[in-house]
Short mmCIF file of C-alpha atoms in Angstrom, two decimals:
data_model
loop_
_atom_site.label_atom_id
_atom_site.label_comp_id
_atom_site.label_asym_id
_atom_site.label_seq_id
_atom_site.Cartn_x
_atom_site.Cartn_y
_atom_site.Cartn_z
CA MET A 8 0.09 0.06 0.13
CA GLY A 9 1.41 3.60 -1.10
CA LEU A 10 2.33 6.30 1.42
CA ALA A 11 -0.68 8.59 0.40
CA ARG A 12 -3.17 5.79 0.41
CA ARG A 13 -2.01 4.61 3.72
CA LEU A 14 -1.97 8.13 5.17
CA LEU A 15 -5.41 8.60 3.85
CA ARG A 16 -6.70 5.59 5.20
CA GLY A 17 -5.36 5.84 8.39
CA THR A 18 -6.32 9.46 8.88
CA ALA A 19 -10.24 8.61 7.76
CA LEU A 20 -10.11 5.75 10.46
CA THR A 21 -8.68 7.77 13.10
CA THR A 22 -10.53 10.93 12.60
CA LEU A 23 -13.74 9.15 12.65
CA ALA A 24 -12.87 7.64 15.91
CA TYR A 25 -11.98 11.10 17.27
CA VAL A 26 -15.16 12.67 16.01
CA VAL A 27 -17.16 10.15 17.48
CA GLN A 28 -14.77 10.31 20.82
CA LEU A 29 -15.05 14.17 21.06
CA SER A 30 -18.64 14.27 20.24
CA MET A 31 -19.30 11.96 23.23
CA LEU A 32 -17.09 14.04 25.28
CA SER A 33 -18.79 17.28 24.46
CA LEU A 34 -22.35 15.92 24.81
CA GLY A 35 -21.08 14.47 28.25
CA SER A 36 -19.95 17.83 29.08
CA ILE A 37 -23.29 19.48 28.33
CA VAL A 38 -25.39 16.87 30.09
CA LEU A 39 -23.06 16.84 32.99
CA ALA A 40 -23.40 20.56 33.30
CA ARG A 41 -27.29 20.52 33.30
CA LEU A 42 -27.57 17.57 35.48
CA LEU A 43 -24.95 18.12 37.98
CA GLY A 44 -25.49 21.82 38.01
CA PRO A 45 -22.96 24.70 37.66
CA SER A 46 -21.39 24.31 41.07
CA SER A 47 -20.90 20.77 40.98
CA PHE A 48 -19.71 20.70 37.34
CA GLY A 49 -17.10 23.38 38.12
CA THR A 50 -15.77 21.02 41.12
CA TYR A 51 -15.53 18.26 38.47
CA SER A 52 -13.91 20.39 36.06
CA LEU A 53 -10.89 21.24 38.60
CA LEU A 54 -10.76 17.54 39.57
CA LEU A 55 -10.18 16.67 35.86
CA PHE A 56 -7.54 19.37 35.37
CA ALA A 57 -5.49 18.23 38.40
CA ILE A 58 -5.97 14.68 37.40
CA GLY A 59 -4.67 15.33 33.95
CA ILE A 60 -1.53 16.89 35.35
CA LEU A 61 -0.86 13.68 37.44
CA THR A 62 -1.74 11.61 34.54
CA VAL A 63 1.09 13.24 32.31
CA VAL A 64 3.39 12.62 35.19
CA GLY A 65 2.52 9.18 35.70
CA ASN A 66 2.83 8.17 32.17
CA LEU A 67 6.07 9.45 31.64
CA GLY A 68 5.76 10.00 28.07
CA LEU A 69 5.72 6.18 27.89
CA PRO A 70 2.71 6.03 25.30
CA THR A 71 4.82 8.24 22.71
CA THR A 72 7.92 6.10 23.35
CA MET A 73 5.87 3.16 22.61
CA GLN A 74 4.47 4.48 19.43
CA LYS A 75 7.87 5.95 18.11
CA TYR A 76 9.99 3.13 18.66
CA VAL A 77 7.34 0.13 17.63
CA SER A 78 7.02 1.92 14.36
CA GLU A 79 10.86 2.34 14.03
CA PHE A 80 11.33 -1.41 14.84
CA VAL A 81 8.95 -2.24 12.10
CA GLY A 82 10.43 -0.28 9.63
CA SER A 83 14.00 -1.19 10.65
CA ASN A 84 13.00 -4.96 10.63
CA ARG A 85 13.68 -5.13 14.34
CA LYS A 86 10.44 -6.49 15.44
CA GLU A 87 12.26 -8.73 17.80
CA THR A 88 13.14 -5.73 20.08
CA ILE A 89 9.36 -4.51 20.73
CA PRO A 90 8.67 -7.14 23.23
CA LEU A 91 11.68 -5.70 25.18
CA LEU A 92 10.21 -2.14 24.59
CA LEU A 93 6.77 -3.37 26.04
CA GLY A 94 8.09 -4.89 29.20
CA PHE A 95 10.30 -1.82 29.64
CA ALA A 96 7.24 0.37 29.36
CA LEU A 97 4.95 -1.85 31.52
CA ARG A 98 7.63 -1.97 34.27
CA ALA A 99 8.21 1.59 34.48
CA ARG A 100 4.41 2.54 34.62
CA ALA A 101 3.97 -0.10 37.35
CA LEU A 102 6.75 1.53 39.38
CA LEU A 103 5.42 5.05 38.80
CA THR A 104 1.96 4.04 39.97
CA PRO A 105 2.51 4.08 43.83
CA CYS A 106 3.87 7.57 43.27
CA VAL A 107 0.79 9.00 41.61
CA ILE A 108 -1.45 7.26 43.96
CA GLY A 109 0.54 8.54 46.72
CA ILE A 110 0.28 12.10 45.58
CA LEU A 111 -3.59 11.71 45.39
CA VAL A 112 -3.89 10.13 48.72
CA GLY A 113 -1.86 12.95 50.16
CA LEU A 114 -4.31 15.56 48.31
CA ALA A 115 -7.32 13.66 49.65
CA ALA A 116 -5.95 13.83 53.02
CA TRP A 117 -5.47 17.65 52.77
CA TYR A 118 -9.06 17.98 51.63
CA ILE A 119 -10.21 16.07 54.58
CA THR A 120 -8.39 18.29 57.00
CA VAL A 121 -10.15 21.28 55.36
CA GLY A 122 -13.51 19.87 55.60
CA GLN A 123 -14.14 18.49 52.11
CA PRO A 124 -14.31 14.91 52.70
CA LEU A 125 -16.26 14.28 49.16
CA ILE A 126 -13.48 15.74 47.08
CA ALA A 127 -10.91 13.53 48.88
CA THR A 128 -13.54 10.45 48.04
CA TYR A 129 -13.22 11.65 44.65
CA LEU A 130 -9.67 11.72 44.23
CA LEU A 131 -9.25 8.28 45.73
CA ILE A 132 -11.64 6.94 43.14
CA VAL A 133 -9.93 8.69 40.19
CA SER A 134 -6.45 7.22 41.43
CA VAL A 135 -7.81 3.80 40.09
CA ALA A 136 -9.16 5.17 36.69
CA SER A 137 -5.84 7.18 36.33
CA THR A 138 -3.79 3.89 36.82
CA LEU A 139 -5.93 1.67 34.39
CA ASP A 140 -5.79 4.63 31.68
CA GLY A 141 -2.06 4.72 32.23
CA PHE A 142 -1.73 1.02 31.45
CA ALA A 143 -4.33 1.19 28.68
CA SER A 144 -2.45 3.94 26.82
CA ILE A 145 0.76 1.74 26.65
CA TRP A 146 -1.17 -1.16 25.02
CA ALA A 147 -2.88 1.38 22.73
CA ALA A 148 0.43 2.97 21.68
CA THR A 149 1.65 -0.61 20.68
CA ILE A 150 -1.32 -1.04 18.49
CA THR A 151 -1.03 2.23 16.81
CA GLY A 152 2.94 1.74 16.52
CA PHE A 153 1.96 -1.19 14.20
CA GLN A 154 -0.30 1.08 12.56
CA ARG A 155 -3.33 -0.91 13.08
CA PHE A 156 -5.60 2.22 13.18
CA ASP A 157 -8.42 -0.13 12.21
CA VAL A 158 -8.18 -1.87 15.76
CA SER A 159 -7.61 1.24 17.78
CA SER A 160 -10.42 2.99 15.86
CA LYS A 161 -13.03 0.07 16.52
CA ILE A 162 -12.19 0.03 20.08
CA THR A 163 -12.70 3.89 20.49
CA LEU A 164 -16.07 3.62 18.67
CA LEU A 165 -17.26 0.96 21.07
CA VAL A 166 -15.97 2.48 24.23
CA SER A 167 -16.73 6.18 23.74
CA PRO A 168 -20.51 5.74 23.22
CA THR A 169 -20.80 3.25 26.00
CA ALA A 170 -19.09 5.57 28.43
CA PHE A 171 -21.52 8.34 27.49
CA VAL A 172 -24.70 6.25 27.71
CA VAL A 173 -23.60 4.53 30.97
CA THR A 174 -22.45 8.08 32.39
CA LEU A 175 -26.03 9.50 31.45
CA ALA A 176 -27.85 6.72 33.09
CA SER A 177 -26.04 7.01 36.35
CA LEU A 178 -26.89 10.55 36.33
CA LEU A 179 -30.52 10.17 35.58
CA PHE A 180 -30.61 7.74 38.58
CA GLY A 181 -28.96 10.47 40.61
CA ALA A 182 -25.65 9.00 41.14
CA GLY A 183 -23.99 12.59 41.12
CA ILE A 184 -20.16 13.04 40.78
CA LEU A 185 -19.56 9.76 42.76
CA GLY A 186 -21.44 7.96 39.97
CA VAL A 187 -19.74 9.67 37.38
CA PHE A 188 -16.52 8.58 38.63
CA LEU A 189 -17.16 5.16 39.46
CA VAL A 190 -18.56 4.57 35.85
CA GLY A 191 -15.14 5.93 34.99
CA ILE A 192 -13.26 3.19 36.58
CA ALA A 193 -15.41 0.68 34.89
CA ILE A 194 -14.99 1.91 31.33
CA SER A 195 -11.21 2.42 31.99
CA GLY A 196 -11.08 -1.41 32.80
CA ILE A 197 -13.17 -2.47 30.09
CA ASN A 198 -10.64 -0.24 27.82
CA LEU A 199 -7.54 -1.64 29.17
CA VAL A 200 -9.08 -5.27 28.58
CA LEU A 201 -9.87 -4.28 25.01
CA LEU A 202 -6.69 -2.65 24.12
CA ALA A 203 -4.45 -5.31 25.96
CA GLY A 204 -6.20 -7.98 24.19
CA ALA A 205 -5.91 -6.58 20.73
CA ALA A 206 -2.14 -5.73 21.21
CA ARG A 207 -1.21 -9.22 22.40
CA LYS A 208 -2.99 -10.63 19.21
CA ILE A 209 -0.81 -8.29 17.17
CA LEU A 210 2.18 -9.46 18.82
CA ALA A 211 1.06 -13.09 18.64
CA SER A 212 0.40 -12.69 14.98
CA ASN A 213 4.01 -11.20 14.52
CA ARG A 214 5.27 -14.17 16.79
CA LEU A 215 6.43 -11.70 19.51
CA SER A 216 5.73 -12.11 23.23
CA ALA A 217 6.30 -9.56 26.04
CA THR A 218 9.67 -9.77 27.87
CA MET A 219 10.53 -7.86 30.81
CA ARG A 220 14.20 -6.78 30.14
CA GLY A 221 16.12 -5.19 27.40
CA LYS A 222 19.54 -3.37 26.82
CA SER A 223 18.34 -0.12 25.28
CA GLU A 224 16.32 1.01 28.31
CA LYS A 225 18.64 3.87 28.98
CA ALA A 226 17.78 5.38 25.40
CA TRP A 227 13.98 4.87 25.73
CA LEU A 228 14.10 6.47 29.26
CA HIS A 229 15.69 9.49 27.92
CA PHE A 230 13.25 9.92 25.18
CA SER A 231 10.16 9.26 27.68
CA LEU A 232 11.58 12.08 29.90
CA SER A 233 11.92 14.43 27.07
CA ILE A 234 8.28 13.66 26.07
CA LEU A 235 7.30 14.03 29.81
CA ALA A 236 8.74 17.48 29.89
CA ILE A 237 6.88 18.69 26.72
CA GLY A 238 3.66 16.95 28.19
CA LEU A 239 3.93 19.00 31.27
CA VAL A 240 4.19 22.37 29.64
CA ASP A 241 1.55 21.58 27.30
CA THR A 242 -0.73 20.61 29.90
CA ILE A 243 0.04 23.33 32.45
CA VAL A 244 0.49 26.18 30.01
CA TRP A 245 -1.74 25.42 27.07
CA GLN A 246 -4.37 22.86 28.40
CA ARG A 247 -6.68 24.97 30.58
CA SER A 248 -4.53 25.78 33.31
CA GLU A 249 -6.60 29.02 33.52
CA ILE A 250 -9.34 26.87 35.43
CA LEU A 251 -6.69 26.87 38.33
CA PHE A 252 -6.49 30.36 38.43
CA LEU A 253 -10.06 30.97 37.86
CA ARG A 254 -10.85 28.84 41.20
CA PHE A 255 -8.78 31.19 43.14
CA PHE A 256 -10.74 34.41 41.86
CA TRP A 257 -14.11 33.07 40.80
CA THR A 258 -16.77 30.50 42.07
CA PRO A 259 -17.21 26.90 40.67
CA ILE A 260 -20.21 28.10 38.68
CA GLU A 261 -17.89 30.35 36.41
CA VAL A 262 -15.27 27.68 36.20
CA ALA A 263 -18.18 25.40 34.81
CA GLN A 264 -19.28 28.03 32.40
CA TYR A 265 -15.86 28.52 30.98
CA SER A 266 -15.25 24.84 30.93
CA VAL A 267 -18.10 23.84 28.86
CA ALA A 268 -17.58 26.64 26.27
CA TYR A 269 -13.78 26.04 26.11
CA GLY A 270 -14.16 22.38 25.80
CA LEU A 271 -16.59 22.57 22.83
CA SER A 272 -14.40 25.03 20.86
CA SER A 273 -11.12 23.32 21.43
CA ARG A 274 -12.35 19.89 20.54
CA LEU A 275 -13.57 20.95 17.37
CA LEU A 276 -10.58 22.50 16.52
CA ALA A 277 -8.62 19.45 17.63
CA VAL A 278 -10.36 16.90 15.40
CA LEU A 279 -8.33 17.28 12.03
CA PRO A 280 -4.53 17.87 13.50
CA ALA A 281 -5.25 14.94 16.01
CA GLY A 282 -6.31 12.45 13.35
CA PHE A 283 -3.24 13.36 11.08
CA PHE A 284 -0.79 13.33 13.93
CA ALA A 285 -1.92 9.84 15.06
CA VAL A 286 -1.21 8.59 11.50
CA LEU A 287 1.94 10.84 10.67
CA PHE A 288 3.96 9.82 13.91
CA PRO A 289 4.17 6.40 13.71
CA LEU A 290 4.42 6.42 9.84
CA MET A 291 7.27 8.90 9.80
CA SER A 292 9.02 6.56 12.54
CA GLU A 293 8.52 3.66 10.27
CA LEU A 294 10.17 5.39 7.67
CA TYR A 295 13.06 6.77 9.74
CA GLY A 296 13.69 3.34 10.92
CA SER A 297 13.87 2.07 7.20
CA ARG A 298 16.13 5.13 6.55
CA GLU A 299 13.80 6.46 3.75
CA ILE A 300 14.30 10.14 4.46
CA THR A 301 13.39 11.52 1.28
CA LYS A 302 9.61 9.87 1.78
CA ILE A 303 9.43 11.62 4.92
CA ALA A 304 9.87 15.00 3.20
CA ASN A 305 7.12 14.03 0.56
CA LEU A 306 4.86 12.75 3.27
CA TYR A 307 5.06 16.11 5.18
CA VAL A 308 4.37 17.95 1.78
CA GLN A 309 1.20 15.78 0.94
CA THR A 310 -0.03 16.04 4.53
CA THR A 311 0.30 19.77 4.62
CA ARG A 312 -1.48 20.59 1.29
CA LEU A 313 -4.50 18.06 2.45
CA LEU A 314 -4.73 19.77 5.77
CA ALA A 315 -4.95 23.06 4.23
CA MET A 316 -7.60 21.93 1.94
CA LEU A 317 -9.64 20.33 4.78
CA VAL A 318 -9.31 23.43 6.99
CA ILE A 319 -11.99 25.58 5.07
CA PRO A 320 -14.89 22.85 5.44
CA VAL A 321 -14.13 22.80 9.26
CA CYS A 322 -14.33 26.56 9.51
CA VAL A 323 -17.47 26.69 7.72
CA LEU A 324 -18.92 24.06 9.73
CA GLY A 325 -18.03 25.90 12.87
CA ILE A 326 -19.49 29.20 11.51
CA VAL A 327 -22.76 27.08 11.08
CA LEU A 328 -22.86 25.30 14.05
CA ALA A 329 -21.90 28.44 16.55
CA ASP A 330 -25.42 29.88 16.62
CA PRO A 331 -27.24 26.61 17.69
CA LEU A 332 -24.50 25.56 20.17
CA ILE A 333 -24.81 28.98 21.98
CA GLU A 334 -28.55 28.27 22.17
CA LEU A 335 -27.94 24.77 23.31
CA LEU A 336 -25.88 26.00 26.16
#
């Protein structure tokens, strides 16, 4: 299959999955804001921000490392190294898990001392979901590293609507924020099982199995740490850090209003770039592994042209949907 066809097919699959996933998240935000009420939803948004930072730290850049090197090893015909990389990533995430949980437990203890035991309970529950999501992201990166976007997209298309429906049901039965977080644990568990099972099948089809030790762990760790630094800056500076400062000066109601509006607009803008990047990164890594540098340059040019062509319809769609969305909110 040619590069252009692989790019288009992969982008179509991932973009479809992203559209469904982001649509469910956006609808979920609106439903949560309506059913929880502005104050509770503001508290929920603040918790998600804090958890997002801890998730980035806990992941240590491992999913990106997996995706890059799996694709690179495929391109350089060194697939036998992939199980070593997977073992390193799983072991590193397991070692980091107690640290992340410890931070969340410490935050929970502090909230208890200031008279907010409910938030402490939420943090303890979310620590479980965060751990499951961390391991799931490693298995997901293994799948996309092999460029099996058909597999990852199918799982996303299954899990995202399920999460929305179950969350909605829990809210309609009056479960509140606690119910939402408990549902999150269940969904995270299902997602982990599906991704791990799919990744193991892909490894088995290539006659590979997980191995826990490797000789290149230092290089993998250095790359992971660089991704961690970038991820922290992106999360703290660009990914809604203003929510933290809003909390100091405004009430949870204002935080909730900002969160819904920002979430809808940012998710729409992220669909195309996210879809392309999800395909480009492993594809370029594979080409780098096979030392086909000229093809990387050609792929970059083709992608830039295609993205420029698709931006206009997205902008028009945003203009058309702006007024109905404002009325809906």
